[in-house]
Tab-separated table of C-alpha atoms in Angstrom:
chain	number	residue	atom	x	y	z
A	1	MET	CA	-1.428	19.108	19.218
A	2	ASN	CA	-5.151	17.705	19.333
A	3	GLY	CA	-6.404	21.259	19.992
A	4	LEU	CA	-5.029	22.373	16.198
A	5	LEU	CA	-6.230	19.250	14.757
A	6	ALA	CA	-9.948	19.910	15.975
A	7	VAL	CA	-9.355	23.453	14.311
A	8	LEU	CA	-7.902	22.084	11.423
A	9	ALA	CA	-10.671	19.706	10.818
A	10	LEU	CA	-13.231	22.304	11.364
A	11	VAL	CA	-11.550	24.780	8.814
A	12	LEU	CA	-11.041	22.195	6.616
A	13	PHE	CA	-14.527	20.629	6.739
A	14	GLY	CA	-16.204	24.409	6.490
A	15	ALA	CA	-14.576	24.865	2.897
A	16	VAL	CA	-15.941	21.680	1.865
A	17	LEU	CA	-18.787	22.248	2.427
A	18	ALA	CA	-18.057	26.289	0.746
A	19	VAL	CA	-16.110	25.217	-2.382
A	20	ALA	CA	-18.395	21.937	-3.032
A	21	PRO	CA	-21.994	22.602	-1.432
A	22	ALA	CA	-23.970	20.164	-3.699
A	23	ASP	CA	-21.972	17.659	-2.911
A	24	GLY	CA	-19.860	18.158	0.027
A	25	GLY	CA	-22.623	17.975	2.799
A	26	PRO	CA	-23.496	13.940	1.352
A	27	ALA	CA	-19.948	13.107	1.101
A	28	LEU	CA	-18.708	14.433	4.895
A	29	MET	CA	-22.409	12.532	6.723
A	30	PHE	CA	-21.202	9.614	5.097
A	31	VAL	CA	-17.630	9.600	5.655
A	32	LEU	CA	-17.435	10.874	9.372
A	33	PRO	CA	-18.648	8.098	11.010
A	34	VAL	CA	-17.038	5.887	8.931
A	35	ALA	CA	-13.680	7.755	10.379
A	36	ALA	CA	-14.327	7.677	13.587
A	37	ILE	CA	-14.966	3.888	12.790
A	38	ALA	CA	-11.541	3.710	11.824
A	39	GLY	CA	-10.209	6.423	15.035
A	40	TRP	CA	-12.505	3.718	17.785
A	41	MET	CA	-10.203	0.538	16.007
A	42	ILE	CA	-6.787	2.131	16.450
A	43	ILE	CA	-7.562	2.954	20.018
A	44	GLN	CA	-8.373	-0.697	20.528
A	45	PHE	CA	-4.631	-1.707	20.143
A	46	LYS	CA	-3.487	0.091	23.156
A	47	THR	CA	-0.073	0.076	20.573
A	48	ASP	CA	1.145	3.735	21.447
A	49	GLU	CA	-2.477	4.262	20.444
A	50	ARG	CA	-2.433	8.574	20.858
A	51	PHE	CA	0.199	8.502	18.133
A	52	LEU	CA	-1.568	6.306	16.172
A	53	LEU	CA	-4.552	8.199	16.609
A	54	ARG	CA	-3.053	11.475	15.689
A	55	LEU	CA	-1.060	9.997	12.459
A	56	PHE	CA	-4.475	9.035	11.269
A	57	ALA	CA	-6.352	12.357	11.684
A	58	SER	CA	-3.321	13.886	10.115
A	59	ALA	CA	-3.484	11.909	6.888
A	60	LEU	CA	-6.930	11.829	6.781
A	61	LEU	CA	-6.967	15.856	6.531
A	62	VAL	CA	-4.915	16.172	3.831
A	63	ARG	CA	-6.320	13.230	2.000
A	64	ILE	CA	-9.533	15.238	2.200
A	65	LEU	CA	-7.294	18.507	1.274
A	66	VAL	CA	-6.181	17.098	-1.716
A	67	GLY	CA	-9.429	14.903	-3.087
A	68	THR	CA	-11.358	17.943	-2.896
A	69	LEU	CA	-9.391	19.893	-4.749
A	70	ILE	CA	-9.124	17.159	-7.372
A	71	ASN	CA	-12.980	17.093	-7.330
A	72	VAL	CA	-13.520	20.795	-7.562
A	73	PHE	CA	-11.042	22.165	-9.858
A	74	GLN	CA	-11.832	18.565	-12.081
A	75	MET	CA	-8.670	16.916	-12.173
A	76	GLN	CA	-9.458	13.504	-12.869
A	77	THR	CA	-8.036	13.599	-15.777
A	78	PHE	CA	-4.711	14.933	-15.436
A	79	PHE	CA	-4.350	12.908	-12.097
A	80	GLY	CA	-6.358	9.724	-12.771
A	81	GLY	CA	-8.796	9.278	-15.647
A	82	ASP	CA	-10.095	6.203	-14.300
A	83	ALA	CA	-11.763	7.920	-11.559
A	84	PHE	CA	-14.604	8.751	-14.297
A	85	THR	CA	-14.816	5.152	-15.821
A	86	TYR	CA	-15.497	4.086	-11.991
A	87	ASP	CA	-18.225	6.723	-11.740
A	88	TRP	CA	-20.202	5.713	-14.838
A	89	LEU	CA	-19.924	1.831	-13.629
A	90	GLY	CA	-21.154	2.905	-10.058
A	91	TYR	CA	-23.397	4.660	-11.370
A	92	GLU	CA	-24.908	1.872	-13.501
A	93	GLN	CA	-24.226	-0.576	-10.651
A	94	MET	CA	-26.587	1.943	-8.907
A	95	ARG	CA	-29.227	1.803	-11.152
A	96	ALA	CA	-28.903	-2.182	-11.687
A	97	TRP	CA	-30.180	-2.735	-8.387
A	98	GLY	CA	-33.182	-0.397	-9.048
A	99	GLY	CA	-34.141	-2.132	-11.435
A	100	ASP	CA	-33.200	-0.860	-15.025
A	101	HIS	CA	-32.640	-3.406	-17.374
A	102	PHE	CA	-30.288	-1.697	-19.887
A	103	SER	CA	-27.864	-0.712	-16.754
A	104	THR	CA	-27.829	-4.011	-16.002
A	105	ALA	CA	-26.961	-5.434	-19.213
A	106	VAL	CA	-24.147	-2.981	-19.159
A	107	ILE	CA	-22.699	-4.090	-15.758
A	108	GLN	CA	-23.036	-8.075	-16.829
A	109	GLY	CA	-21.297	-7.281	-19.814
A	110	PHE	CA	-18.458	-5.873	-17.797
A	111	PHE	CA	-18.450	-8.483	-15.336
A	112	MET	CA	-17.649	-10.673	-17.907
A	113	ARG	CA	-14.761	-9.745	-18.658
A	114	ALA	CA	-12.776	-12.328	-16.853
A	115	GLY	CA	-10.413	-10.289	-14.142
A	116	SER	CA	-12.226	-7.047	-14.327
A	117	PRO	CA	-12.073	-5.128	-10.778
A	118	TRP	CA	-15.863	-5.766	-9.679
A	119	GLY	CA	-15.147	-4.860	-5.942
A	120	MET	CA	-14.275	-1.357	-7.388
A	121	VAL	CA	-17.671	-0.716	-9.444
A	122	TYR	CA	-19.817	-2.852	-6.201
A	123	LEU	CA	-18.043	-0.376	-3.322
A	124	VAL	CA	-18.938	2.985	-5.765
A	125	GLY	CA	-22.166	1.677	-6.329
A	126	GLY	CA	-22.781	0.827	-2.706
A	127	ILE	CA	-22.031	4.575	-2.149
A	128	TYR	CA	-23.593	6.036	-4.671
A	129	GLN	CA	-27.229	3.925	-3.174
A	130	LEU	CA	-26.653	5.882	0.160
A	131	THR	CA	-25.011	9.931	-1.009
A	132	GLY	CA	-26.758	9.885	-4.694
A	133	ARG	CA	-24.026	10.393	-7.376
A	134	ASN	CA	-21.556	11.474	-5.367
A	135	MET	CA	-17.834	11.140	-6.604
A	136	LEU	CA	-16.434	12.633	-3.492
A	137	ALA	CA	-18.142	11.244	-1.289
A	138	VAL	CA	-15.935	7.809	-2.787
A	139	GLN	CA	-13.004	9.809	-2.749
A	140	LEU	CA	-13.098	10.812	1.555
A	141	PHE	CA	-13.939	7.165	1.452
A	142	ASN	CA	-10.889	5.865	0.011
A	143	ALA	CA	-9.401	8.746	1.542
A	144	VAL	CA	-10.402	6.875	5.230
A	145	LEU	CA	-8.837	4.223	4.078
A	146	GLY	CA	-5.710	5.327	2.759
A	147	ALA	CA	-4.721	7.259	6.023
A	148	ALA	CA	-5.839	4.538	8.308
A	149	THR	CA	-3.207	2.363	5.937
A	150	ALA	CA	-0.592	3.902	7.807
A	151	PRO	CA	-1.743	2.252	11.683
A	152	LEU	CA	-1.911	-0.965	9.746
A	153	ILE	CA	2.086	-0.352	8.355
A	154	TYR	CA	2.873	0.831	11.380
A	155	HIS	CA	1.683	-2.550	13.520
A	156	CYS	CA	3.625	-4.604	10.731
A	157	GLY	CA	6.311	-3.010	11.462
A	158	TYR	CA	6.338	-3.309	14.925
A	159	ALA	CA	5.552	-6.969	14.466
A	160	VAL	CA	8.711	-7.633	12.877
A	161	THR	CA	11.256	-5.089	14.969
A	162	SER	CA	10.035	-4.591	18.292
A	163	ASN	CA	11.561	-1.329	17.567
A	164	THR	CA	9.078	2.006	18.161
A	165	LYS	CA	10.883	4.261	15.653
A	166	VAL	CA	11.077	1.806	12.991
A	167	ALA	CA	7.437	1.633	13.518
A	168	ARG	CA	6.907	5.359	13.796
A	169	LEU	CA	9.069	6.102	10.968
A	170	ALA	CA	7.184	4.120	8.505
A	171	ALA	CA	3.918	4.916	9.390
A	172	LYS	CA	4.232	8.031	8.771
A	173	GLY	CA	5.968	7.571	5.095
A	174	VAL	CA	2.719	5.810	3.976
A	175	ALA	CA	0.865	8.679	5.839
A	176	PHE	CA	2.329	11.469	3.947
A	177	MET	CA	4.633	10.512	0.593
A	178	PRO	CA	2.334	12.451	-1.886
A	179	SER	CA	2.084	9.705	-4.087
A	180	LEU	CA	0.285	7.397	-1.846
A	181	VAL	CA	-1.794	10.549	-0.517
A	182	LEU	CA	-2.195	11.016	-4.267
A	183	TRP	CA	-3.822	7.420	-4.758
A	184	SER	CA	-6.156	7.339	-1.915
A	185	ALA	CA	-7.170	10.798	-2.497
A	186	GLN	CA	-9.050	9.411	-5.596
A	187	GLU	CA	-11.980	7.640	-6.585
A	188	LEU	CA	-9.539	4.534	-7.733
A	189	LYS	CA	-8.895	1.195	-6.665
A	190	ASP	CA	-5.300	2.319	-5.589
A	191	GLY	CA	-6.432	3.647	-1.818
A	192	PRO	CA	-8.518	0.236	-1.089
A	193	ILE	CA	-6.001	-2.037	-2.757
A	194	MET	CA	-2.940	-0.357	-0.207
A	195	PHE	CA	-5.338	-0.898	2.798
A	196	PHE	CA	-6.310	-4.727	2.151
A	197	LEU	CA	-2.559	-5.499	1.632
A	198	ALA	CA	-1.423	-3.998	4.667
A	199	LEU	CA	-4.376	-5.270	6.146
A	200	SER	CA	-3.717	-9.022	5.227
A	201	ILE	CA	-0.305	-8.853	5.905
A	202	PHE	CA	-0.483	-7.580	9.489
A	203	ALA	CA	-3.374	-9.877	9.891
A	204	THR	CA	-0.718	-12.574	8.909
A	205	LEU	CA	1.871	-11.264	11.188
A	206	ARG	CA	-0.450	-11.567	14.081
A	207	LEU	CA	-1.381	-15.095	13.579
A	208	GLY	CA	1.965	-16.270	12.831
A	209	ARG	CA	2.382	-14.934	17.237
A	210	GLU	CA	-1.452	-16.425	17.928
A	211	PHE	CA	-3.854	-18.086	17.204
A	212	ASN	CA	-6.914	-15.679	16.627
A	213	ALA	CA	-10.421	-15.884	15.114
A	214	LYS	CA	-10.875	-12.364	14.233
A	215	ASN	CA	-7.290	-12.018	12.929
A	216	LEU	CA	-8.751	-15.305	10.716
A	217	ILE	CA	-11.496	-13.881	9.778
A	218	ALA	CA	-10.130	-10.387	8.996
A	219	LEU	CA	-6.961	-12.045	6.821
A	220	ILE	CA	-9.776	-14.250	4.719
A	221	GLY	CA	-11.553	-10.973	4.092
A	222	ALA	CA	-8.561	-9.453	3.010
A	223	LEU	CA	-7.296	-11.638	1.047
A	224	LEU	CA	-11.472	-11.694	-1.197
A	225	CYS	CA	-10.707	-8.190	-1.684
A	226	VAL	CA	-8.168	-8.013	-2.898
A	227	LEU	CA	-8.926	-10.773	-5.107
A	228	CYS	CA	-11.494	-8.408	-6.415
A	229	PHE	CA	-10.102	-5.223	-6.959
A	230	ARG	CA	-7.025	-7.031	-8.323
A	231	PHE	CA	-6.731	-10.842	-9.290
A	232	TYR	CA	-2.984	-10.711	-10.308
A	233	VAL	CA	-2.107	-9.190	-7.218
A	234	PHE	CA	-4.039	-11.873	-5.064
A	235	TYR	CA	-2.393	-14.886	-6.068
A	236	MET	CA	0.792	-13.662	-5.259
A	237	LEU	CA	0.014	-12.105	-1.375
A	238	LEU	CA	-1.913	-16.061	-1.245
A	239	VAL	CA	1.617	-17.502	-2.438
A	240	ALA	CA	3.663	-15.320	0.428
A	241	ILE	CA	1.071	-15.819	3.099
A	242	VAL	CA	1.033	-19.824	2.616
A	243	GLY	CA	4.802	-19.784	1.995
A	244	ALA	CA	4.951	-17.815	5.313
A	245	PHE	CA	2.522	-20.124	7.629
A	246	LEU	CA	5.293	-22.940	5.955
A	247	VAL	CA	8.280	-21.470	7.153
A	248	GLY	CA	6.946	-20.351	10.091
A	249	MET	CA	7.827	-16.703	11.081
A	250	ARG	CA	8.279	-18.097	14.798
A	251	PRO	CA	10.590	-20.942	16.574
A	252	VAL	CA	8.814	-24.547	15.219
A	253	THR	CA	7.217	-25.446	18.255
A	254	ALA	CA	4.294	-28.443	18.569
A	255	GLN	CA	1.912	-25.887	19.186
A	256	GLY	CA	2.915	-23.459	16.574
A	257	LEU	CA	2.862	-26.139	13.961
A	258	VAL	CA	-1.092	-27.512	14.885
A	259	ARG	CA	-1.575	-23.227	14.986
A	260	GLN	CA	-0.006	-22.680	11.432
A	261	VAL	CA	-1.699	-26.201	9.842
A	262	VAL	CA	-5.190	-24.819	10.762
A	263	VAL	CA	-4.535	-21.710	9.436
A	264	MET	CA	-3.515	-22.664	6.075
A	265	VAL	CA	-6.920	-25.406	6.176
A	266	PHE	CA	-9.324	-22.324	7.118
A	267	ILE	CA	-7.967	-20.170	4.587
A	268	GLY	CA	-8.236	-22.816	2.090
A	269	LEU	CA	-12.169	-24.243	2.682
A	270	SER	CA	-12.458	-19.831	3.151
A	271	LEU	CA	-11.096	-19.717	-0.294
A	272	THR	CA	-12.586	-22.662	-1.482
A	273	TYR	CA	-16.433	-21.571	-0.683
A	274	PHE	CA	-16.345	-18.492	-2.140
A	275	GLY	CA	-15.362	-20.059	-5.839
A	276	VAL	CA	-11.819	-18.612	-5.778
A	277	THR	CA	-10.904	-22.072	-8.082
A	278	ARG	CA	-13.099	-21.156	-9.789
A	279	TYR	CA	-12.093	-17.728	-10.387
A	280	ALA	CA	-8.090	-19.054	-10.699
A	281	ALA	CA	-9.208	-21.347	-14.127
A	282	VAL	CA	-10.751	-18.589	-15.800
A	283	HIS	CA	-7.867	-15.916	-14.895
A	284	PHE	CA	-5.227	-18.785	-15.967
A	285	GLU	CA	-7.366	-19.448	-18.872
A	286	SER	CA	-7.173	-15.389	-20.065
A	287	TYR	CA	-4.499	-14.502	-18.737
A	288	GLY	CA	-2.021	-17.442	-17.821
A	289	SER	CA	0.492	-17.567	-20.949
A	290	LEU	CA	3.781	-14.553	-22.001
A	291	GLN	CA	2.122	-13.915	-25.408
A	292	ILE	CA	-0.908	-12.301	-23.572
A	293	LEU	CA	1.247	-10.911	-21.256
A	294	ASN	CA	3.894	-9.522	-24.210
A	295	MET	CA	0.735	-7.985	-25.808
A	296	THR	CA	-0.734	-5.978	-22.570
A	297	ARG	CA	2.394	-5.221	-22.184
A	298	SER	CA	3.274	-3.842	-25.773
A	299	ASP	CA	0.092	-2.071	-25.443
A	300	GLN	CA	1.161	-0.304	-22.257
A	301	ALA	CA	4.808	0.447	-23.926
A	302	GLN	CA	3.406	1.849	-27.135
A	303	SER	CA	0.117	4.074	-26.236
A	304	ALA	CA	2.107	6.299	-24.255
A	305	ASP	CA	4.288	9.246	-24.383
A	306	SER	CA	6.228	7.066	-21.805
A	307	GLY	CA	6.745	4.064	-22.690
A	308	PHE	CA	9.741	2.120	-22.153
A	309	LEU	CA	11.643	-1.197	-23.609
A	310	GLN	CA	9.200	-0.640	-26.200
A	311	SER	CA	10.725	-2.977	-28.661
A	312	THR	CA	11.209	-5.513	-25.333
A	313	ASP	CA	9.640	-9.405	-26.336
A	314	VAL	CA	8.771	-10.889	-22.846
A	315	SER	CA	6.439	-13.782	-24.774
A	316	THR	CA	9.174	-16.463	-23.876
A	317	ALA	CA	11.201	-17.093	-20.868
A	318	GLY	CA	14.561	-15.410	-22.454
A	319	GLY	CA	12.582	-12.193	-22.959
A	320	VAL	CA	10.785	-12.299	-19.461
A	321	ILE	CA	14.582	-12.569	-17.743
A	322	THR	CA	16.624	-10.516	-19.503
A	323	THR	CA	13.735	-7.381	-19.208
A	324	ILE	CA	13.730	-7.373	-15.529
A	325	PRO	CA	17.122	-5.546	-15.140
A	326	LEU	CA	15.894	-2.498	-16.556
A	327	GLY	CA	12.066	-3.376	-16.081
A	328	MET	CA	12.798	-3.338	-12.548
A	329	ALA	CA	14.851	0.156	-12.537
A	330	ASN	CA	12.307	1.564	-14.010
A	331	LEU	CA	9.904	0.376	-11.794
A	332	LEU	CA	11.978	1.690	-8.620
A	333	PHE	CA	13.315	4.751	-10.052
A	334	ALA	CA	11.171	6.084	-12.881
A	335	PRO	CA	10.492	9.144	-13.383
A	336	PHE	CA	13.997	9.711	-14.489
A	337	PRO	CA	14.863	13.238	-15.247
A	338	TRP	CA	14.996	12.945	-18.456
A	339	GLN	CA	12.034	10.778	-19.077
A	340	VAL	CA	10.715	13.904	-17.504
A	341	ALA	CA	8.403	15.773	-20.882
A	342	SER	CA	5.477	17.067	-19.328
A	343	LEU	CA	4.444	18.484	-16.348
A	344	ARG	CA	1.963	15.701	-14.620
A	345	GLN	CA	5.936	14.134	-14.629
A	346	ALA	CA	7.937	17.349	-13.965
A	347	ILE	CA	5.467	17.300	-9.998
A	348	THR	CA	7.261	13.731	-9.115
A	349	ILE	CA	10.050	15.020	-8.763
A	350	PRO	CA	10.318	16.567	-5.394
A	351	GLU	CA	9.660	13.279	-4.261
A	352	MET	CA	11.315	11.024	-6.316
A	353	LEU	CA	14.269	12.902	-5.001
A	354	VAL	CA	13.778	12.365	-1.435
A	355	TRP	CA	12.990	8.391	-3.110
A	356	TRP	CA	16.628	8.140	-4.339
A	357	ALA	CA	18.118	8.872	-0.928
A	358	SER	CA	16.227	6.765	0.742
A	359	PHE	CA	17.529	3.303	-1.406
A	360	PRO	CA	20.289	2.594	0.609
A	361	MET	CA	18.506	2.781	3.563
A	362	LEU	CA	16.821	0.777	1.845
A	363	ILE	CA	18.738	-2.068	0.898
A	364	LEU	CA	20.657	-1.458	4.467
A	365	GLY	CA	17.137	-2.112	6.777
A	366	LEU	CA	16.617	-5.364	3.413
A	367	TRP	CA	20.298	-6.892	4.407
A	368	TYR	CA	19.857	-6.680	8.500
A	369	SER	CA	16.037	-8.193	7.840
A	370	THR	CA	16.576	-10.378	6.177
A	371	LYS	CA	20.598	-11.814	7.660
A	372	TYR	CA	18.601	-11.206	11.905
A	373	ARG	CA	14.703	-11.027	11.399
A	374	LEU	CA	13.956	-13.681	8.148
A	375	ARG	CA	11.178	-15.326	9.844
A	376	GLN	CA	9.664	-12.968	10.445
A	377	VAL	CA	9.547	-10.390	7.207
A	378	PHE	CA	9.237	-13.801	5.166
A	379	PRO	CA	5.869	-12.369	4.120
A	380	MET	CA	6.299	-9.089	3.644
A	381	LEU	CA	9.597	-9.865	1.578
A	382	LEU	CA	8.142	-12.616	-0.493
A	383	PHE	CA	5.292	-10.326	-1.302
A	384	THR	CA	6.925	-7.757	-2.589
A	385	LEU	CA	9.991	-9.846	-4.341
A	386	MET	CA	7.487	-11.116	-6.505
A	387	LEU	CA	5.683	-8.434	-6.960
A	388	SER	CA	8.245	-6.276	-7.940
A	389	LEU	CA	9.599	-8.478	-9.889
A	390	ALA	CA	5.993	-9.220	-11.599
A	391	TYR	CA	5.553	-4.925	-12.153
A	392	SER	CA	9.425	-5.118	-13.898
A	393	VAL	CA	8.288	-7.055	-16.822
A	394	PHE	CA	4.381	-6.561	-17.004
A	395	LEU	CA	4.973	-2.390	-16.951
A	396	GLY	CA	5.292	-0.318	-20.064
A	397	ASN	CA	5.329	2.820	-18.606
A	398	VAL	CA	6.695	5.216	-16.831
A	399	GLY	CA	3.128	6.853	-15.504
A	400	ASN	CA	2.145	2.952	-14.789
A	401	ALA	CA	5.597	2.183	-12.988
A	402	TYR	CA	4.623	5.671	-11.097
A	403	ARG	CA	1.203	4.388	-10.152
A	404	GLU	CA	1.736	0.600	-8.907
A	405	ARG	CA	5.075	1.794	-7.176
A	406	ALA	CA	2.489	2.870	-4.604
A	407	GLN	CA	1.284	-0.771	-3.718
A	408	LEU	CA	5.364	-1.758	-3.016
A	409	LEU	CA	5.904	1.546	-1.147
A	410	ILE	CA	3.350	0.742	1.892
A	411	PHE	CA	6.312	-2.455	2.560
A	412	TYR	CA	9.332	-0.997	1.063
A	413	PHE	CA	9.076	1.806	4.349
A	414	ILE	CA	9.185	-0.544	6.912
A	415	PHE	CA	12.665	-1.853	5.282
A	416	VAL	CA	13.911	2.515	4.766
A	417	ALA	CA	13.208	2.857	8.634
A	418	VAL	CA	15.059	-0.421	9.274
A	419	GLY	CA	18.134	0.972	7.416
A	420	TYR	CA	17.438	4.807	9.137
A	421	VAL	CA	17.836	3.918	12.343
A	422	LEU	CA	20.705	0.908	12.367
A	423	MET	CA	22.235	4.104	11.022
A	424	ARG	CA	21.038	6.627	13.223
A	425	GLU	CA	21.867	4.150	16.278
A	426	ARG	CA	25.767	3.799	14.446
A	427	TYR	CA	25.882	7.728	13.968
A	428	GLU	CA	25.116	8.026	17.846
A	429	MET	CA	27.164	5.275	19.041
A	430	ASN	CA	30.460	6.895	16.565
A	431	VAL	CA	29.401	10.045	18.369
A	432	ALA	CA	29.403	8.732	21.708
A	433	SER	CA	32.951	7.128	21.303
A	434	GLU	CA	34.600	10.109	19.712
A	435	LEU	CA	33.198	11.865	22.889
A	436	LEU	CA	34.349	9.042	25.350
A	437	SER	CA	37.655	9.377	23.907
A	438	ASN	CA	38.342	13.139	24.232
A	439	GLN	CA	37.040	13.000	27.212
A	440	ARG	CA	39.767	10.043	28.177
A	441	LYS	CA	42.888	12.458	26.296
A	442	LEU	CA	41.704	15.077	27.909
A	443	ASN	CA	41.939	13.879	31.536
A	444	LYS	CA	45.452	11.590	30.889
A	445	ARG	CA	46.596	15.835	29.757
A	446	ALA	CA	45.152	16.789	33.947
A	447	LEU	CA	46.756	14.177	34.884
A	448	PRO	CA	50.718	15.607	35.121
A	449	GLY	CA	49.485	19.179	36.200
A	450	THR	CA	47.419	17.935	39.192
A	451	ASN	CA	50.268	15.856	40.113
A	452	ARG	CA	52.945	18.896	40.275
């Protein structure tokens, strides 16, 4: 297996250099050391590290292939036009750091908008400083983060279930689900967001078990990164994490209570030090009303051919409540067959068939986890619930629903894996029981003949 991966990697890297001679070399020179660091960190955990290292390598190669194809055939507009926006802003940021006054004014004007994803601009600008203006380099960096999300989800799944089968299955879903591959192989902020969400939950689960300075630093750093990429997700994540420490992820003990208080104090002081309270005030002033939410949602629904619930008004509490059921259905299951009106939507159907078939296992996994492991899954459960409700109200077209669902899928896969393992074990028990019953019947039939 290791030899096969090495051969595939060499072939793929050669192909990248051949089809993208200008950008391929600098991109690979930049990203391969980053991938090596990620692989080294995977090994340090000493838990199923051989499987995780192979999974990471496989997921990375798939993402490099997809990212290179998108770059070479200039399919950014088809899959994610925001890539050109971040390319332009990142280039302007690079020029601003070099002293260009016009670029500085452009960047300052962009940053003055409350809620702007300035973290992505800094990320692209920083990479361009090292590689030159190279979209492929950013794509491959995001590919590393996307591939590294799978081992993080493995550790999250194992932390809450202590079951290797569940952890492996969830990690495979994150590694190879087409939409997760797609969004983390482009110059978009989705890949980093998914990575830092997974890192935040992973660090939270580790801190819930024992206090560790490295995990605390990782948690605070991941939270700040989520804030600078997508601010409203940060607030929901913060509520879920604080709620998890208040409830407690382990049986209550004096030592555990002290640990939880210390962690929350450190988080509060750190976020205050980095100015999060100031950001919160600006964000609330700019976006903290249902009228603004309604305007944003209406723009999404009416500006795209795939808009849904276009006449919905969410400017009142009643409107929000009535929108949730249909909004949730579109968030979880769109595009439906009758919504497919373009090639871009049609190519999602195979993945959607797999996801629709997985939904009963998601429900079973949620039921089992809530009933038997509520404390352990509480941060994931609360975060996914809040974000699902928020997106069901906020999103207004199929394209956005399909894209933003990726942030939920990385955690949904853990519950799907729990449901699948439960169904599999129940099936195996039924088969074993039936075999045992048949053997007993055969033994009873053989007894009279034996006596004669």
